[in-house]
Amino acid sequence: MRKKVFLFCFLIVFLNFFFSQEHQTENPSLIEQNESVESLEKELKELPETDYERKLVVMGKLMILYGQNEADAIKAIPLLEETISIMEMFFEPSSEIMLSLYQNTMDAFAAMQDNKKALLYFEKYAQANGSDEISKENPKELLSLYSVIGMGYYESGKYDTAIKYFQKSLAVCESAGAGAEAARIYSNI
């Protein structure tokens, strides 16, 4: 989980850096040595609500710092969700950057076994993408993600849709030769 959260936080910081004025300095440094978590948290609280550019930069730095300590990694989640809310104001949901944000956020919540949050970002992804198919190179990741989505629908009382995703998990099991996982999925159905 920590690796996924860190990689996603890195993506956010990169995007924040790219869209900020800070990248125009002679020797840019995303996180200055003298900046601490406390000073960044204080700055974030004091920023005007509409200073989106600076908020994205500060939140990105905080997510990187939180991601360096596994105990603090969970603190990155509200910042991640706020980052997505801000990005949605400036990018179309179907843009490549937003699809990537939705999918990576879905992956992070799936890794934490937060089925309902994973489902929320899956639905955003599917609606923006115009498809409920997910592309993953690793069949085990795809199998896990479809199972989490199925559990999210199950927990939401949408049993027919849950079965659809459990069946997608089974199809991945069959193609990947993951018989042990198939037994677990059958128990969900």
mmCIF file of C-alpha atoms in Angstrom:
data_model
loop_
_atom_site.group_PDB
_atom_site.id
_atom_site.type_symbol
_atom_site.label_atom_id
_atom_site.label_comp_id
_atom_site.label_asym_id
_atom_site.label_seq_id
_atom_site.Cartn_x
_atom_site.Cartn_y
_atom_site.Cartn_z
ATOM 1 C CA MET A 1 0.000 0.000 0.000
ATOM 2 C CA ARG A 2 2.756 2.452 0.933
ATOM 3 C CA LYS A 3 4.372 2.120 -2.504
ATOM 4 C CA LYS A 4 1.098 2.903 -4.310
ATOM 5 C CA VAL A 5 0.381 5.884 -2.056
ATOM 6 C CA PHE A 6 3.914 7.202 -2.573
ATOM 7 C CA LEU A 7 3.803 6.757 -6.361
ATOM 8 C CA PHE A 8 0.470 8.486 -6.546
ATOM 9 C CA CYS A 9 1.685 11.319 -4.311
ATOM 10 C CA PHE A 10 4.718 11.686 -6.589
ATOM 11 C CA LEU A 11 2.392 12.036 -9.578
ATOM 12 C CA ILE A 12 0.448 14.764 -7.776
ATOM 13 C CA VAL A 13 3.597 16.657 -6.835
ATOM 14 C CA PHE A 14 4.892 16.395 -10.390
ATOM 15 C CA LEU A 15 1.627 17.783 -11.735
ATOM 16 C CA ASN A 16 1.595 20.524 -9.113
ATOM 17 C CA PHE A 17 5.189 21.403 -9.936
ATOM 18 C CA PHE A 18 4.514 21.471 -13.661
ATOM 19 C CA PHE A 19 1.500 23.769 -13.329
ATOM 20 C CA SER A 20 3.041 26.089 -10.749
ATOM 21 C CA GLN A 21 5.318 29.076 -11.129
ATOM 22 C CA GLU A 22 7.899 27.393 -8.900
ATOM 23 C CA HIS A 23 9.300 25.409 -11.825
ATOM 24 C CA GLN A 24 10.575 28.650 -13.326
ATOM 25 C CA THR A 25 13.154 29.275 -10.597
ATOM 26 C CA GLU A 26 16.827 28.710 -11.339
ATOM 27 C CA ASN A 27 17.318 25.761 -8.955
ATOM 28 C CA PRO A 28 13.849 24.416 -8.217
ATOM 29 C CA SER A 29 13.397 22.252 -5.180
ATOM 30 C CA LEU A 30 10.012 20.729 -4.477
ATOM 31 C CA ILE A 31 10.609 20.368 -0.791
ATOM 32 C CA GLU A 32 13.091 22.735 0.783
ATOM 33 C CA GLN A 33 15.062 21.295 3.673
ATOM 34 C CA ASN A 34 13.791 23.929 6.076
ATOM 35 C CA GLU A 35 10.133 23.181 5.333
ATOM 36 C CA SER A 36 8.519 20.961 7.884
ATOM 37 C CA VAL A 37 5.204 19.194 7.969
ATOM 38 C CA GLU A 38 3.997 21.609 10.618
ATOM 39 C CA SER A 39 4.867 24.715 8.615
ATOM 40 C CA LEU A 40 3.234 23.286 5.487
ATOM 41 C CA GLU A 41 0.091 22.314 7.404
ATOM 42 C CA LYS A 42 -0.053 25.834 8.846
ATOM 43 C CA GLU A 43 0.434 27.395 5.413
ATOM 44 C CA LEU A 44 -2.322 25.224 3.950
ATOM 45 C CA LYS A 45 -4.769 26.328 6.633
ATOM 46 C CA GLU A 46 -3.927 29.995 6.061
ATOM 47 C CA LEU A 47 -4.152 29.956 2.262
ATOM 48 C CA PRO A 48 -7.127 31.695 0.664
ATOM 49 C CA GLU A 49 -9.750 29.206 -0.502
ATOM 50 C CA THR A 50 -9.273 30.214 -4.149
ATOM 51 C CA ASP A 51 -5.453 30.042 -4.275
ATOM 52 C CA TYR A 52 -5.669 26.704 -6.056
ATOM 53 C CA GLU A 53 -2.202 26.756 -7.552
ATOM 54 C CA ARG A 54 -0.440 27.220 -4.212
ATOM 55 C CA LYS A 55 -2.813 24.779 -2.486
ATOM 56 C CA LEU A 56 -1.904 22.079 -5.008
ATOM 57 C CA VAL A 57 1.806 22.669 -4.464
ATOM 58 C CA VAL A 58 1.551 22.639 -0.653
ATOM 59 C CA MET A 59 -0.737 19.589 -0.642
ATOM 60 C CA GLY A 60 1.648 17.780 -2.994
ATOM 61 C CA LYS A 61 4.575 18.473 -0.705
ATOM 62 C CA LEU A 62 2.584 17.302 2.306
ATOM 63 C CA MET A 63 1.554 14.113 0.521
ATOM 64 C CA ILE A 64 5.221 13.364 -0.235
ATOM 65 C CA LEU A 65 6.194 13.984 3.384
ATOM 66 C CA TYR A 66 3.272 11.934 4.704
ATOM 67 C CA GLY A 67 4.151 9.142 2.294
ATOM 68 C CA GLN A 68 7.669 8.890 3.729
ATOM 69 C CA ASN A 69 6.289 7.679 7.049
ATOM 70 C CA GLU A 70 3.920 4.719 6.873
ATOM 71 C CA ALA A 71 2.137 5.849 10.052
ATOM 72 C CA ASP A 72 1.352 9.219 8.434
ATOM 73 C CA ALA A 73 0.486 7.899 4.951
ATOM 74 C CA ILE A 74 -3.227 7.867 5.812
ATOM 75 C CA LYS A 75 -3.055 11.656 6.314
ATOM 76 C CA ALA A 76 -2.424 12.002 2.588
ATOM 77 C CA ILE A 77 -5.892 10.691 1.687
ATOM 78 C CA PRO A 78 -7.949 13.843 2.466
ATOM 79 C CA LEU A 79 -5.334 15.896 0.617
ATOM 80 C CA LEU A 80 -5.552 13.528 -2.314
ATOM 81 C CA GLU A 81 -9.317 13.901 -2.461
ATOM 82 C CA GLU A 82 -9.085 17.692 -2.229
ATOM 83 C CA THR A 83 -6.480 17.674 -4.993
ATOM 84 C CA ILE A 84 -8.879 15.746 -7.218
ATOM 85 C CA SER A 85 -11.677 18.216 -6.436
ATOM 86 C CA ILE A 86 -9.460 21.110 -7.487
ATOM 87 C CA MET A 87 -8.218 19.334 -10.616
ATOM 88 C CA GLU A 88 -11.838 18.598 -11.614
ATOM 89 C CA MET A 89 -12.408 22.353 -11.824
ATOM 90 C CA PHE A 90 -9.755 22.733 -14.502
ATOM 91 C CA PHE A 91 -9.752 19.468 -16.445
ATOM 92 C CA GLU A 92 -12.483 17.514 -18.187
ATOM 93 C CA PRO A 93 -13.255 14.238 -16.393
ATOM 94 C CA SER A 94 -12.406 12.327 -19.575
ATOM 95 C CA SER A 95 -8.962 13.939 -19.912
ATOM 96 C CA GLU A 96 -6.003 11.623 -19.611
ATOM 97 C CA ILE A 97 -4.825 13.304 -16.423
ATOM 98 C CA MET A 98 -8.190 12.889 -14.672
ATOM 99 C CA LEU A 99 -8.603 9.274 -15.807
ATOM 100 C CA SER A 100 -5.166 8.587 -14.383
ATOM 101 C CA LEU A 101 -6.029 10.353 -11.115
ATOM 102 C CA TYR A 102 -9.287 8.412 -10.775
ATOM 103 C CA GLN A 103 -7.642 5.079 -11.525
ATOM 104 C CA ASN A 104 -4.686 5.675 -9.189
ATOM 105 C CA THR A 105 -6.994 6.832 -6.399
ATOM 106 C CA MET A 106 -9.172 3.781 -6.942
ATOM 107 C CA ASP A 107 -6.040 1.615 -6.714
ATOM 108 C CA ALA A 108 -4.934 3.304 -3.474
ATOM 109 C CA PHE A 109 -8.324 2.757 -1.829
ATOM 110 C CA ALA A 110 -8.443 -0.825 -3.113
ATOM 111 C CA ALA A 111 -5.004 -1.457 -1.575
ATOM 112 C CA MET A 112 -6.381 -0.186 1.741
ATOM 113 C CA GLN A 113 -9.470 -2.420 1.322
ATOM 114 C CA ASP A 114 -11.730 0.642 1.462
ATOM 115 C CA ASN A 115 -14.301 -0.851 -0.911
ATOM 116 C CA LYS A 116 -16.760 2.034 -0.916
ATOM 117 C CA LYS A 117 -14.117 4.673 -1.685
ATOM 118 C CA ALA A 118 -12.559 2.450 -4.350
ATOM 119 C CA LEU A 119 -16.024 2.053 -5.855
ATOM 120 C CA LEU A 120 -16.601 5.823 -5.815
ATOM 121 C CA TYR A 121 -13.471 6.454 -7.878
ATOM 122 C CA PHE A 122 -14.152 3.455 -10.113
ATOM 123 C CA GLU A 123 -17.562 4.944 -10.953
ATOM 124 C CA LYS A 124 -15.959 8.328 -11.710
ATOM 125 C CA TYR A 125 -13.410 6.566 -13.891
ATOM 126 C CA ALA A 126 -15.998 4.452 -15.694
ATOM 127 C CA GLN A 127 -18.307 7.419 -16.313
ATOM 128 C CA ALA A 128 -15.485 9.620 -17.619
ATOM 129 C CA ASN A 129 -13.966 6.791 -19.664
ATOM 130 C CA GLY A 130 -17.290 5.640 -21.086
ATOM 131 C CA SER A 131 -16.440 2.056 -20.130
ATOM 132 C CA ASP A 132 -16.303 -0.092 -17.031
ATOM 133 C CA GLU A 133 -13.288 -2.001 -18.334
ATOM 134 C CA ILE A 134 -10.033 -1.440 -16.485
ATOM 135 C CA SER A 135 -6.651 -1.899 -18.084
ATOM 136 C CA LYS A 136 -4.001 -3.543 -15.907
ATOM 137 C CA GLU A 137 -0.861 -5.353 -16.976
ATOM 138 C CA ASN A 138 -0.782 -7.485 -13.831
ATOM 139 C CA PRO A 139 -3.722 -9.949 -13.741
ATOM 140 C CA LYS A 140 -3.515 -10.234 -9.936
ATOM 141 C CA GLU A 141 -4.011 -6.478 -9.581
ATOM 142 C CA LEU A 142 -6.972 -6.610 -11.951
ATOM 143 C CA LEU A 143 -8.430 -9.586 -10.103
ATOM 144 C CA SER A 144 -8.068 -7.784 -6.764
ATOM 145 C CA LEU A 145 -9.546 -4.574 -8.118
ATOM 146 C CA TYR A 146 -12.603 -6.280 -9.615
ATOM 147 C CA SER A 147 -13.110 -8.099 -6.301
ATOM 148 C CA VAL A 148 -12.925 -4.830 -4.347
ATOM 149 C CA ILE A 149 -15.378 -3.198 -6.755
ATOM 150 C CA GLY A 150 -17.695 -6.186 -6.370
ATOM 151 C CA MET A 151 -17.495 -5.893 -2.583
ATOM 152 C CA GLY A 152 -18.181 -2.159 -2.830
ATOM 153 C CA TYR A 153 -21.368 -2.832 -4.797
ATOM 154 C CA TYR A 154 -22.293 -5.635 -2.392
ATOM 155 C CA GLU A 155 -21.846 -3.333 0.622
ATOM 156 C CA SER A 156 -23.997 -0.742 -1.165
ATOM 157 C CA GLY A 157 -26.800 -3.276 -1.642
ATOM 158 C CA LYS A 158 -26.346 -3.453 -5.434
ATOM 159 C CA TYR A 159 -26.123 -7.239 -5.536
ATOM 160 C CA ASP A 160 -26.645 -7.787 -9.273
ATOM 161 C CA THR A 161 -23.858 -5.360 -10.094
ATOM 162 C CA ALA A 162 -21.652 -6.952 -7.429
ATOM 163 C CA ILE A 163 -22.124 -10.343 -9.096
ATOM 164 C CA LYS A 164 -21.107 -8.829 -12.443
ATOM 165 C CA TYR A 165 -17.742 -7.762 -10.983
ATOM 166 C CA PHE A 166 -17.212 -11.019 -9.123
ATOM 167 C CA GLN A 167 -17.757 -12.758 -12.463
ATOM 168 C CA LYS A 168 -15.160 -10.459 -14.062
ATOM 169 C CA SER A 169 -12.786 -11.500 -11.260
ATOM 170 C CA LEU A 170 -13.490 -15.145 -12.066
ATOM 171 C CA ALA A 171 -12.752 -14.554 -15.740
ATOM 172 C CA VAL A 172 -9.373 -13.071 -14.785
ATOM 173 C CA CYS A 173 -8.751 -16.058 -12.467
ATOM 174 C CA GLU A 174 -9.374 -18.454 -15.314
ATOM 175 C CA SER A 175 -7.123 -16.611 -17.747
ATOM 176 C CA ALA A 176 -4.353 -16.200 -15.134
ATOM 177 C CA GLY A 177 -4.637 -19.707 -13.694
ATOM 178 C CA ALA A 178 -5.400 -18.447 -10.181
ATOM 179 C CA GLY A 179 -7.588 -21.321 -8.979
ATOM 180 C CA ALA A 180 -7.140 -20.578 -5.269
ATOM 181 C CA GLU A 181 -8.523 -17.093 -5.741
ATOM 182 C CA ALA A 182 -11.481 -18.466 -7.654
ATOM 183 C CA ALA A 183 -12.687 -20.331 -4.550
ATOM 184 C CA ARG A 184 -12.706 -17.079 -2.545
ATOM 185 C CA ILE A 185 -14.618 -15.271 -5.279
ATOM 186 C CA TYR A 186 -17.189 -18.074 -5.527
ATOM 187 C CA SER A 187 -17.806 -17.654 -1.806
ATOM 188 C CA ASN A 188 -18.581 -13.972 -2.424
ATOM 189 C CA ILE A 189 -21.117 -14.847 -5.093
#
